[in-house]
Coordinates of C-alpha atoms in Angstrom, one line a residue:
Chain A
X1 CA -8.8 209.9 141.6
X2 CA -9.8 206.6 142.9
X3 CA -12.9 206.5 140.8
X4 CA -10.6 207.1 137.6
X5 CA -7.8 204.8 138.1
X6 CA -10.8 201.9 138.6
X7 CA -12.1 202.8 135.4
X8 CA -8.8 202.0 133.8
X9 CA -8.0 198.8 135.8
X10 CA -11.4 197.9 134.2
X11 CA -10.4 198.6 131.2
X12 CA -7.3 196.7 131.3
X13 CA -9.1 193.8 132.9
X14 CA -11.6 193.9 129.8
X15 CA -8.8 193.9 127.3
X16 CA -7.8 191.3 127.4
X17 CA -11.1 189.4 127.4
X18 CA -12.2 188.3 124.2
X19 CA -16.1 189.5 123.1
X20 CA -18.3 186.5 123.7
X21 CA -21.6 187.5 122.3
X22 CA -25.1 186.5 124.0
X23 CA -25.7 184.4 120.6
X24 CA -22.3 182.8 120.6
X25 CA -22.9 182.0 124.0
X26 CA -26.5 179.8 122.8
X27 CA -24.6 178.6 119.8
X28 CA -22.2 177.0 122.2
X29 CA -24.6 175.8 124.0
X30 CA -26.2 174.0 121.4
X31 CA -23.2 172.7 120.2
X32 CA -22.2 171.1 123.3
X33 CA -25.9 169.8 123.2
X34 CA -25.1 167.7 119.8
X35 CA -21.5 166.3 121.3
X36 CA -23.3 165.5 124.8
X37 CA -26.2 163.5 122.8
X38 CA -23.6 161.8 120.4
X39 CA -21.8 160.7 123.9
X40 CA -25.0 159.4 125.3
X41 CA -25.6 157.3 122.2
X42 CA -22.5 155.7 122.4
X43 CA -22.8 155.1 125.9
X44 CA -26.4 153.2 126.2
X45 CA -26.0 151.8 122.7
X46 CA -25.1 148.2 124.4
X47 CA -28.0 148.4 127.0
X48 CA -30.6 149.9 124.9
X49 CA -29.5 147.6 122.2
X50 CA -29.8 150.4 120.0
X51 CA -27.3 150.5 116.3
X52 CA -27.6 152.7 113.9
X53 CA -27.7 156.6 113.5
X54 CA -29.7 159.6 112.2
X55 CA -29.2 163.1 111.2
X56 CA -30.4 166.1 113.3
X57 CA -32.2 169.1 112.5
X58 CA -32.9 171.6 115.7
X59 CA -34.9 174.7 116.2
X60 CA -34.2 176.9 119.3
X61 CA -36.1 180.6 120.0
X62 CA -34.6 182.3 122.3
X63 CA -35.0 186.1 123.0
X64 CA -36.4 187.2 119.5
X65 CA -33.6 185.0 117.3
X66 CA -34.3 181.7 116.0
X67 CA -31.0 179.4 116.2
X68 CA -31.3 176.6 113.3
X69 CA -28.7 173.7 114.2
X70 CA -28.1 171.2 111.5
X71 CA -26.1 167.9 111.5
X72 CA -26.6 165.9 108.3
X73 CA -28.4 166.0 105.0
X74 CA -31.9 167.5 106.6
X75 CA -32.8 171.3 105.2
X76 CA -34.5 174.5 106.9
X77 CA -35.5 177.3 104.4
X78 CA -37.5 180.4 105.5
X79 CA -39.9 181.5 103.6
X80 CA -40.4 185.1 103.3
X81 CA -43.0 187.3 101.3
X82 CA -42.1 184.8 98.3
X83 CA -38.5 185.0 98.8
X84 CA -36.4 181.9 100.0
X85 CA -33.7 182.6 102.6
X86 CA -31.3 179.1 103.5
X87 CA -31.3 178.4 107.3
X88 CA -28.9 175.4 106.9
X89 CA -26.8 173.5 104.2
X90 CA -26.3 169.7 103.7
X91 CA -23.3 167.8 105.0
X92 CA -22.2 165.4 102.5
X93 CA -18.7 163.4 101.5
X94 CA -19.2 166.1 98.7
X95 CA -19.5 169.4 100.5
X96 CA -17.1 168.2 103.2
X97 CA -14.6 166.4 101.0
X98 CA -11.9 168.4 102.6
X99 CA -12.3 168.0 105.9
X100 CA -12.7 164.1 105.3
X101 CA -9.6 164.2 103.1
X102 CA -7.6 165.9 105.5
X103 CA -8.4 163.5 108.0
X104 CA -7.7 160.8 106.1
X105 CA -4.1 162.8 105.2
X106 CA -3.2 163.1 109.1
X107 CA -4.6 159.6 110.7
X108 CA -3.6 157.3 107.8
X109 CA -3.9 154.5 110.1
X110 CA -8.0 155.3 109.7
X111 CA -7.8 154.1 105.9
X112 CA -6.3 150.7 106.8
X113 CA -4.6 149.7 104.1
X114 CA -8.1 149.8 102.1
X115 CA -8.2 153.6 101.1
X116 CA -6.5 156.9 99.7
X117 CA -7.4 159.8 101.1
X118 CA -6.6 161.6 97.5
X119 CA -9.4 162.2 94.8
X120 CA -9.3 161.0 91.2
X121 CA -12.0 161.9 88.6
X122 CA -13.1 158.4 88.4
X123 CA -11.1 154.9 89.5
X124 CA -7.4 154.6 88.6
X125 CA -6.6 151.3 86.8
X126 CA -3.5 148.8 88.1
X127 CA -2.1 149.1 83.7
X128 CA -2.5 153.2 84.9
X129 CA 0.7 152.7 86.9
X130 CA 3.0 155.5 86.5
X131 CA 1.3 157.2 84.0
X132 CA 0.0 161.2 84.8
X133 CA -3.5 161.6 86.1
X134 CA -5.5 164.3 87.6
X135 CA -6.2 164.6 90.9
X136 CA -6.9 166.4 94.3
X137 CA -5.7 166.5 97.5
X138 CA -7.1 168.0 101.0
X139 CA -6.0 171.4 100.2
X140 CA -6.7 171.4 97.1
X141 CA -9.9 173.1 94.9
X142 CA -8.8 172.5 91.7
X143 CA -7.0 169.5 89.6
X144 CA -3.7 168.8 89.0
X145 CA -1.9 165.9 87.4
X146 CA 0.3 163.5 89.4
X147 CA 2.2 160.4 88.5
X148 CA 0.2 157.1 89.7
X149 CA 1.7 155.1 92.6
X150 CA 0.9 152.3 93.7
X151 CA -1.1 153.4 96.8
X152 CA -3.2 155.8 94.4
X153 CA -4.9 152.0 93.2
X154 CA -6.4 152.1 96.8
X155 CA -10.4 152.5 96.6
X156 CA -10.9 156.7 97.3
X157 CA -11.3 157.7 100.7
X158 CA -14.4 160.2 99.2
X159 CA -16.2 158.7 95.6
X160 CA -19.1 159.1 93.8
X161 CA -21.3 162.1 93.2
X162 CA -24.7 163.9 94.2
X163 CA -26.9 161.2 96.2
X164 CA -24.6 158.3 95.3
X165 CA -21.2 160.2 96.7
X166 CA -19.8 157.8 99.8
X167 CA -17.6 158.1 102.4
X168 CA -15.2 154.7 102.2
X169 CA -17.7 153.5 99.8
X170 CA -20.1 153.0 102.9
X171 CA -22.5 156.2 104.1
X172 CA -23.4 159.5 101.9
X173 CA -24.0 161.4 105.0
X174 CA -21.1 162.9 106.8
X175 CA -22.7 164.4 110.3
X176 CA -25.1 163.4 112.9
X177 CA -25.6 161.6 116.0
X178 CA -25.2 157.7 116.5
X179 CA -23.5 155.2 114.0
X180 CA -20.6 154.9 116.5
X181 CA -20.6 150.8 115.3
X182 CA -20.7 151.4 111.4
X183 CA -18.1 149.5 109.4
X184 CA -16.6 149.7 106.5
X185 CA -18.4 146.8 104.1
X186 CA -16.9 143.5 104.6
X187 CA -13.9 145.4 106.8
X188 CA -13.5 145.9 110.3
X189 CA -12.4 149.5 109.3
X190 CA -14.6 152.1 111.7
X191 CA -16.7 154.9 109.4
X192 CA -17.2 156.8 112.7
X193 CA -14.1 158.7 113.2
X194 CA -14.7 160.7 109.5
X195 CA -18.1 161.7 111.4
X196 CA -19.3 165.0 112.9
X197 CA -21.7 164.9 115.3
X198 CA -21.5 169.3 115.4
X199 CA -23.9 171.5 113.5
X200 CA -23.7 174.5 111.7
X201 CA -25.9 176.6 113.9
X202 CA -27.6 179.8 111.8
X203 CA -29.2 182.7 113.5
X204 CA -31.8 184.7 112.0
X205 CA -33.2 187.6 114.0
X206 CA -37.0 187.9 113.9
X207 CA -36.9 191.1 115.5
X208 CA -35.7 192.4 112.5
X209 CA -38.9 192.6 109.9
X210 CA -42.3 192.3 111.0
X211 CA -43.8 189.0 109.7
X212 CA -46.8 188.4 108.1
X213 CA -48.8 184.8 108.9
X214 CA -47.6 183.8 105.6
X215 CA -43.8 183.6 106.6
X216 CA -42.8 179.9 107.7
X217 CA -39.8 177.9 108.4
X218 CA -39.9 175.0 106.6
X219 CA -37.5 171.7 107.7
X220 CA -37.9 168.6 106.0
X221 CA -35.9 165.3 105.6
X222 CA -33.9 164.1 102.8
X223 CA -37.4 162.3 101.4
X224 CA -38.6 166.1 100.8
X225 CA -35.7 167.5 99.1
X226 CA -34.5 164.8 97.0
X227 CA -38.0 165.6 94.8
X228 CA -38.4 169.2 95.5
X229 CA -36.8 172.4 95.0
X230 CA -36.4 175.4 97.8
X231 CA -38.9 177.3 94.9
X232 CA -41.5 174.9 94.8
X233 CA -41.8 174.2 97.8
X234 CA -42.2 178.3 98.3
X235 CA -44.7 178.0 95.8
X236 CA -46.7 175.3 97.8
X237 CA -46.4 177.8 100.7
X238 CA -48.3 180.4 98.8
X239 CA -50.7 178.0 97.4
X240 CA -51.5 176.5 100.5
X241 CA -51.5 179.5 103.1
X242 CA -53.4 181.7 100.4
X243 CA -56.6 178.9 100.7
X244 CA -57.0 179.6 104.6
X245 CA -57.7 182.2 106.7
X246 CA -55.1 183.7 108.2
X247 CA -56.4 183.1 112.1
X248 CA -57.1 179.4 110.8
X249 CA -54.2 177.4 112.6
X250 CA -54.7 174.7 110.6
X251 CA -53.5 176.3 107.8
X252 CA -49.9 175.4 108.7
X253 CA -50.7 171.8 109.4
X254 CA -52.0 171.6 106.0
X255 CA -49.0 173.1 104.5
X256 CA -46.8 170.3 106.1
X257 CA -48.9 167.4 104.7
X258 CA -49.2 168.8 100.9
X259 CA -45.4 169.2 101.0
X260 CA -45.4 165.4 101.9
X261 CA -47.8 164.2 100.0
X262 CA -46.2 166.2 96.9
X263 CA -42.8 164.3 97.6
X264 CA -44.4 161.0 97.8
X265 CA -46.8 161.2 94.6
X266 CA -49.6 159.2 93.7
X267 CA -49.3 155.3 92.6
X268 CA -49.6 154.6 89.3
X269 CA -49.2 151.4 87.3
X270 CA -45.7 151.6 87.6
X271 CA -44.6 153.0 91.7
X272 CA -45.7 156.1 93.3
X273 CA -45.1 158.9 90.9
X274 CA -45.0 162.6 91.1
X275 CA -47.2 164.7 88.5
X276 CA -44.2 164.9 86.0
X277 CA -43.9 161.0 86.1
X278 CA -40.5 161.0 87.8
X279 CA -40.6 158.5 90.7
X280 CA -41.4 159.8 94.7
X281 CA -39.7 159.7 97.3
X282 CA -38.3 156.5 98.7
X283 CA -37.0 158.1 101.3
X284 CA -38.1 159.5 105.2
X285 CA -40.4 162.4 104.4
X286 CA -40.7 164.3 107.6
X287 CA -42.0 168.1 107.2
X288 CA -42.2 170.9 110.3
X289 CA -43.8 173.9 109.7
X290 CA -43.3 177.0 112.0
X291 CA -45.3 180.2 111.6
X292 CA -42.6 183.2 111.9
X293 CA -45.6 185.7 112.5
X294 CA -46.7 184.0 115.7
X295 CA -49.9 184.3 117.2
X296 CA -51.8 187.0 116.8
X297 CA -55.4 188.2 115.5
X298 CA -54.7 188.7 111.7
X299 CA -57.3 190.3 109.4
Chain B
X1 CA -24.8 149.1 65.0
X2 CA -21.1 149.9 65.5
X3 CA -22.1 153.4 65.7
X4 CA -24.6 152.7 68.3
X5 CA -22.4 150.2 70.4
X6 CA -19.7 153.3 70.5
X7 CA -21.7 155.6 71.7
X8 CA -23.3 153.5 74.3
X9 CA -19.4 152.6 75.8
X10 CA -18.3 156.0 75.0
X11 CA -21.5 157.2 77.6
X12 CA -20.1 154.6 80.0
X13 CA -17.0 155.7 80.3
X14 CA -18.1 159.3 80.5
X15 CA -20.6 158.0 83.6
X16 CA -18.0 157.8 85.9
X17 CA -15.8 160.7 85.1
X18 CA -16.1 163.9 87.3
X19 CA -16.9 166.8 85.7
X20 CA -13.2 168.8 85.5
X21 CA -14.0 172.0 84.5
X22 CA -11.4 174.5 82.4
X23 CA -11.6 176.4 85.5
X24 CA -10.4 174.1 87.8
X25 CA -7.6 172.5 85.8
X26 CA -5.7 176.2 86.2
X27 CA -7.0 176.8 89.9
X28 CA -5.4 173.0 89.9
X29 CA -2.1 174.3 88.5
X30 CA -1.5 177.4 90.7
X31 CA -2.3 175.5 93.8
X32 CA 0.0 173.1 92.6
X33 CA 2.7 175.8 92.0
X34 CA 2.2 177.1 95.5
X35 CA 3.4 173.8 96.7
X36 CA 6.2 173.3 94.2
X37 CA 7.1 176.7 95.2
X38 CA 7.5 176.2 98.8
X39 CA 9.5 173.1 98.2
X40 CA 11.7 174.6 96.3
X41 CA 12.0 177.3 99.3
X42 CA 13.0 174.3 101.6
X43 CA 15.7 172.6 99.6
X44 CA 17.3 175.4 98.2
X45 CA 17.5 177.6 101.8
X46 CA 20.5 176.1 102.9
X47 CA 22.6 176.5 100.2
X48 CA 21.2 180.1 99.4
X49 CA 21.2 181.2 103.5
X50 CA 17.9 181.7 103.0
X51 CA 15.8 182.3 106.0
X52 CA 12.2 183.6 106.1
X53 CA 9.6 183.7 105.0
X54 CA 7.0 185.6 102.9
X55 CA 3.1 185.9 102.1
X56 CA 2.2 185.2 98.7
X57 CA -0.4 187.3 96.3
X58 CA -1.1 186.2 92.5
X59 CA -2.7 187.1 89.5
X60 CA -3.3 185.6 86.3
X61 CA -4.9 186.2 83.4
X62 CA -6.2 183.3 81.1
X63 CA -8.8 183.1 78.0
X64 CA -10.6 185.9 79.6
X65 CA -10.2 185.1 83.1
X66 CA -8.5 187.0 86.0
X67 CA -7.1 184.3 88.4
X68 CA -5.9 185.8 92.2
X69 CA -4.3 183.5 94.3
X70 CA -3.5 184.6 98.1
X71 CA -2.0 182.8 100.4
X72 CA -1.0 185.1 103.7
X73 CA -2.5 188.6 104.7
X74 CA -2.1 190.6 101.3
X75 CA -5.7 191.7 100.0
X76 CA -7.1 192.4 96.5
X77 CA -10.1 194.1 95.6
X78 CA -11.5 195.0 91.7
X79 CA -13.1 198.6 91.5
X80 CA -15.8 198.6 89.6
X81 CA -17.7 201.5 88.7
X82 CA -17.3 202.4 92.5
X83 CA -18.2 199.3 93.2
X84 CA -16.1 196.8 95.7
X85 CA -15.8 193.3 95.2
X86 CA -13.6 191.6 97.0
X87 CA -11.1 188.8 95.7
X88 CA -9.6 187.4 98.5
X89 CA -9.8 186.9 102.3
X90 CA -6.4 187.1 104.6
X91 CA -5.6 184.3 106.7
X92 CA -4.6 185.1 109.8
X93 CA -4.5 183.3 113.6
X94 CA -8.4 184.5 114.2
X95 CA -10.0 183.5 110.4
X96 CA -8.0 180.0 110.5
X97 CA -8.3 179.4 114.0
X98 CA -10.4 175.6 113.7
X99 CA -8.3 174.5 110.6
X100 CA -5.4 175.6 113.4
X101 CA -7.2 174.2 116.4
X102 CA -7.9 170.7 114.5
X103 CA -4.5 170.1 113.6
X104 CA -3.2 170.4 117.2
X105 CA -6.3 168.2 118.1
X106 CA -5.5 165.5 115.9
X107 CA -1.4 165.9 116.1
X108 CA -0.7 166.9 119.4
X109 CA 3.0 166.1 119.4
X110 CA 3.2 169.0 117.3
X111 CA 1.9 171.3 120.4
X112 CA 4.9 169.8 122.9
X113 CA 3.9 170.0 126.1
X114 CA 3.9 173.8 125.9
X115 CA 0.2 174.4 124.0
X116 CA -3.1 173.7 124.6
X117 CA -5.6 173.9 121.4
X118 CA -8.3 175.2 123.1
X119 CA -9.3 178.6 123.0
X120 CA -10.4 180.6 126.3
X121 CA -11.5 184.4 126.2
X122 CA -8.8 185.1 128.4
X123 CA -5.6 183.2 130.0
X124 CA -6.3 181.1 132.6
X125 CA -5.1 181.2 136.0
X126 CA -3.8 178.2 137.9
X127 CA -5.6 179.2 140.8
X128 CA -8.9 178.5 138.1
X129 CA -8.3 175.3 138.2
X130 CA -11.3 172.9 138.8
X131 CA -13.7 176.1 138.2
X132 CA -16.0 176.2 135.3
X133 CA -14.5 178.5 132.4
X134 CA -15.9 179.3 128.6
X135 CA -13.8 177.8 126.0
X136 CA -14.1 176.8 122.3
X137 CA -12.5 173.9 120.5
X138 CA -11.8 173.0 116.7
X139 CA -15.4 172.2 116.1
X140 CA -17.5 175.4 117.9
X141 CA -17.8 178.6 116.4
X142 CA -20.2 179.2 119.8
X143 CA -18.1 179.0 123.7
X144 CA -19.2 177.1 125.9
X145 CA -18.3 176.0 129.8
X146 CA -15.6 173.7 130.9
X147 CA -14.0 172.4 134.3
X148 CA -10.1 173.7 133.9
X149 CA -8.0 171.2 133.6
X150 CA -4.2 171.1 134.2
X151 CA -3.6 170.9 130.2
X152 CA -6.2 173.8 130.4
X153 CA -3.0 176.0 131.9
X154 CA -1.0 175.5 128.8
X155 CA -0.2 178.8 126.3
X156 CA -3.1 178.6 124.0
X157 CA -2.7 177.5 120.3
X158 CA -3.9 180.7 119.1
X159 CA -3.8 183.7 121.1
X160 CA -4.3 187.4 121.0
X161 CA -7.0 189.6 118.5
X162 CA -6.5 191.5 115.1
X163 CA -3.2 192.4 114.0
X164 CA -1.8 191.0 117.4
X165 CA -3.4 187.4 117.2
X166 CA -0.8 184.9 117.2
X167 CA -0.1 181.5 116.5
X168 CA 2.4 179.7 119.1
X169 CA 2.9 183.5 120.0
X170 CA 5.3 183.7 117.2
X171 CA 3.4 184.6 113.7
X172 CA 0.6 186.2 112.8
X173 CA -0.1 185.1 109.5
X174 CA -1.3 181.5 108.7
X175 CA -0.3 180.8 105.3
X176 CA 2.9 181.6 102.6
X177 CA 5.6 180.4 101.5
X178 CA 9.0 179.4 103.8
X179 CA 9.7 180.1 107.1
X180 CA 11.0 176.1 107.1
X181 CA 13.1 176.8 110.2
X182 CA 11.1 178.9 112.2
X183 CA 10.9 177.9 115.8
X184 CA 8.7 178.7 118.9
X185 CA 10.4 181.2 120.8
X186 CA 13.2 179.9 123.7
X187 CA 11.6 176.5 121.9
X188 CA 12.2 173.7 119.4
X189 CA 9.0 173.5 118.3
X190 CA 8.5 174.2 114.5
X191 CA 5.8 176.5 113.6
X192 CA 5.9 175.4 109.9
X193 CA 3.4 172.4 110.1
X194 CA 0.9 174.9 110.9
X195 CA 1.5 177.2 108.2
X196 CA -0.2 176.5 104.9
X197 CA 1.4 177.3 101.3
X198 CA -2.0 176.5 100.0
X199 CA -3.8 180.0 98.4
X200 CA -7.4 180.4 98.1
X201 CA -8.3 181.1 94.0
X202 CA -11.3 183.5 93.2
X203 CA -12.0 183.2 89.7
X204 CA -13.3 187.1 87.9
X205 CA -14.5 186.5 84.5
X206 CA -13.3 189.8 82.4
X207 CA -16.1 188.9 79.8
X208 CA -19.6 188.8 81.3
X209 CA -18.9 193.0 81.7
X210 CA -17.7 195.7 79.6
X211 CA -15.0 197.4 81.7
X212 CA -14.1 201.3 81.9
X213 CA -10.9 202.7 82.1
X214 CA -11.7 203.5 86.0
X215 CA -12.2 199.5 86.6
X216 CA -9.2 198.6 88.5
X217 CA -7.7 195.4 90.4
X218 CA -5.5 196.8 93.3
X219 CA -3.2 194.6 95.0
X220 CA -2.2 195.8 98.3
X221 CA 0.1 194.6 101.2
X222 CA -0.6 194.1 104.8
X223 CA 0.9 197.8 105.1
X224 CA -1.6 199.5 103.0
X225 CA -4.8 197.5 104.4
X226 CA -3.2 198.1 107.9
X227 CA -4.4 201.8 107.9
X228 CA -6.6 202.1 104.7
X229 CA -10.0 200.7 104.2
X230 CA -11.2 199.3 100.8
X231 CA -13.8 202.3 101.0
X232 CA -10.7 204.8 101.1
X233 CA -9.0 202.7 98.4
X234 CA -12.1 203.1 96.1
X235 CA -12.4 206.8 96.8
X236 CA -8.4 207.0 96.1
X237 CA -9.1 205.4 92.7
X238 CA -11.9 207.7 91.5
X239 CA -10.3 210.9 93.0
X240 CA -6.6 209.9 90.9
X241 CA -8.1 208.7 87.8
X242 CA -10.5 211.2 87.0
X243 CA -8.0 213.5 87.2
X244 CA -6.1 211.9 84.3
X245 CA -7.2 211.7 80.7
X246 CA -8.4 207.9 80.4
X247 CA -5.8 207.4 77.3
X248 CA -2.8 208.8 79.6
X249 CA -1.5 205.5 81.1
X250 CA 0.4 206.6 83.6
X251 CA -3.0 207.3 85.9
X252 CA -2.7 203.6 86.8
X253 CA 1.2 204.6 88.1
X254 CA 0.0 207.1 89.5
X255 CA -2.7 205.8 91.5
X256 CA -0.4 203.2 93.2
X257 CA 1.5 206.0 94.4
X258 CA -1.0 207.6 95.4
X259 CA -2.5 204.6 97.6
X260 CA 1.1 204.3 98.7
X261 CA 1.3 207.5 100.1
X262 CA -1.8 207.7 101.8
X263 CA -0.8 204.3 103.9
X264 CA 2.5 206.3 104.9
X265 CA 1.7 209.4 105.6
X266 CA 3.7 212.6 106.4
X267 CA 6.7 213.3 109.2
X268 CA 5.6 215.1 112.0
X269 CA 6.8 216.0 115.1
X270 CA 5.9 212.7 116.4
X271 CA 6.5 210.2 113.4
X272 CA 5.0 209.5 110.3
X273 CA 1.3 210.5 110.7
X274 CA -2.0 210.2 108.4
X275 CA -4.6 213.1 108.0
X276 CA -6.6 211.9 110.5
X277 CA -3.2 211.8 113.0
X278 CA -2.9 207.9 113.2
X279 CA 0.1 206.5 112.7
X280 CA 1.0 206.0 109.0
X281 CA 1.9 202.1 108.7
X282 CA 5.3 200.9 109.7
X283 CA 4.9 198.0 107.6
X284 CA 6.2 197.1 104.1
X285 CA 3.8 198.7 101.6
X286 CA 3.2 197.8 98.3
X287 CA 0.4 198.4 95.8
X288 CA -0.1 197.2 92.1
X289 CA -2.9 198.6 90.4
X290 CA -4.0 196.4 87.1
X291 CA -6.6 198.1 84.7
X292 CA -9.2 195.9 83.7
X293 CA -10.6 198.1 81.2
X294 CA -7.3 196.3 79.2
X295 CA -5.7 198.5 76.2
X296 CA -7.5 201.1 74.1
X297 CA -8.6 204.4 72.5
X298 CA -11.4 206.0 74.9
X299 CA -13.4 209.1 74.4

């Protein structure tokens, strides 16, 4: 009797408990990580003398699953028997023009008297008074046409597109750690409140296929990306990996530093180009590769 | 020259113009229509004694392409050659919780002194106070530990799971139109400035497949998806309409009826019960069912 009425005060205990999961448990975890970091960076930035702020890309293995964190406009792909599998996406004023708009929508006080947190498909004109234009709000997908007002003259909140997109015509990145004393231009308006500093965390469970030594995560930096696709650089995978042995660790090494040295091309007589004689990459090329196979004797 | 000048300015002006697709200029327009909607709902519910408030499910059909707007916990699903794709997601307490969360974060007025935004797997107990707890704010999708706090002992934001989740532990579904005056039990607080009237558009384009007379879009309410699982819905749909000639056009009537009845069920001795003795749903049920096969002579 006793035994079955504590089974049901169990039960009723448990009901009430939502299911935390061992992996949201390490997502949290991580997550706390980023905000904890972002806090330290604020706090020693005086001391330390230290401005300025990057993105974040983190790898965690814990227990067979690989937790890929990512705060900013770094990338992780794996890459699989050929095939390309997204660990992270990029976190833009484009691909978060929502959230930044509706931040914008409930502190106004954050746009000064400077910004509008609505979205025009290019820059309204002061003779454009009162006339119907397109535009876009934070809850919005789509385009609809609204009388201009006077506050709609206001320089957008969100503008530009692809690498040239801004947030208050200032920073094209919208997460990551640091940058808790960036300005708006020529303003005393902060940038920092419109910033995350909390990843999207991805989980991918190697326990689930048996890898061969040819199946990598690949995270780069911006410099990698701007230049080359997820495709070719699963195509430098195969070229690269297939040229070693498979017990030869060095293999990997090399497969980071031709994915570099393929985003940075070769000088020419006009800048470092790439073989189709666009330009390289100006930008921080940094390039980790990890082996999903792990060690092991491979014939 | 002329000619050349032109097409040089004409490019210029293009530059800066965002690409506004067909597509988005009607997503644009029902979003918009949402909100005009709603308005309406609020100026017009005095004078009418209007109180209430209802979820919203929309479909429309333009050049070829099958618009559905939802906004609320109505689902639709297309049919297709026993295939399911869905075409829309319900918004509810649990799958809005951080959009919830991060407007009591960043307006906490609207939470009184009565809420808390945080989440915790269970209530918390004053006697917890000072102890470490799990807990999840606007930005995690992971828990993590906190010290409880006195603010910690406030009635969370969103409570409860599934069908008994619960915003301000009044409603249970996060977007639709009205419910202007709806109050926070024993409470003044308004619920409304959580509630969104804003739908989520999935766009299906009619053309890029050649459609049967079986393809069907089936618009349900919460009272048919209660107790009936798109699976069920699809085998409902081939069992009905293959017993119908594909001319006879009152298969598609029938069908509804059909997926009605199922979500009822049959009186018992003890209620209304399913085949499988669950309780039919208690809830309002409705069912459209459009063909997308479209008018015609078939074989």
């Amino acid at each position: 009797m006793a035994s079955r009425l504590l089974h049901r005060h169990i039960r009723e205990q448990l009901k009430d408990l939502k299911e935390v999961t061992h992996e949201s448990l390490v997502v949290g975890a991580i997550e706390n990580a980023f905000q904890l970091m972002d806090e330290q960076m604020a706090r020693e930035r005086r001391g330390h003398q230290v401005e300025g702020g990057c993105c974040a890309l983190v790898v965690v293995y814990l227990l067979g699953k690989v937790y890929v964190a990512n705060a900013g406009d770094s990338r992780a792909i794996i890459v699989r028997n050929g095939e390309i599998i997204p660990m992270s996406r990029e976190f833009t004023p484009e691909t978060e023009r929502q959230r930044l708009q509706l931040l914008g929508f409930l502190k106004p006080e954050l746009l000064g008297s400077e910004f509008t947190h609505l979205e025009f498909p290019r820059r309204v004109l002061p003779k454009e008074l009162g006339q119907r234009m397109l535009y876009r709000d934070q809850n919005m997908t789509g385009w609809a046409y609204k009388k201009i007002e006077l506050e709609d003259l206001r320089f957008p909140l969100v503008c530009g597109e692809g690498k040239k997109a801004r947030v208050m015509a200032t920073i094209g990145v919208t997460r990551g750690l640091g940058d808790h004393n960036l300005k708006v231009c020529s303003s005393t308006l902060p940038i920092k409140p419109f910033l995350s500093c909390f990843p999207e965390v991805r989980v991918y469970d190697l326990t689930q296929y048996e890898h061969c030594p040819d199946d990598v995560l690949v995270l780069g930096t911006d410099g990698l990306w701007d230049v080359t696709t997820d495709r070719e650089v699963a195509a430098t995978v195969d070229r690269v990996l297939s040229a070693y042995e498979p017990n030869d660790h060095s293999r990997y090494t090399a497969l980071a530093q031709a994915l570099v040295l393929g985003a940075r091309g070769s000088p020419r007589d006009r800048g470092w180009r790439l073989p189709n004689n666009k330009l390289g990459s100006g930008d921080d090329i940094s390039v980790f590769v990890i082996p999903l196979g792990g060690p092991g004797s491979y014939s």
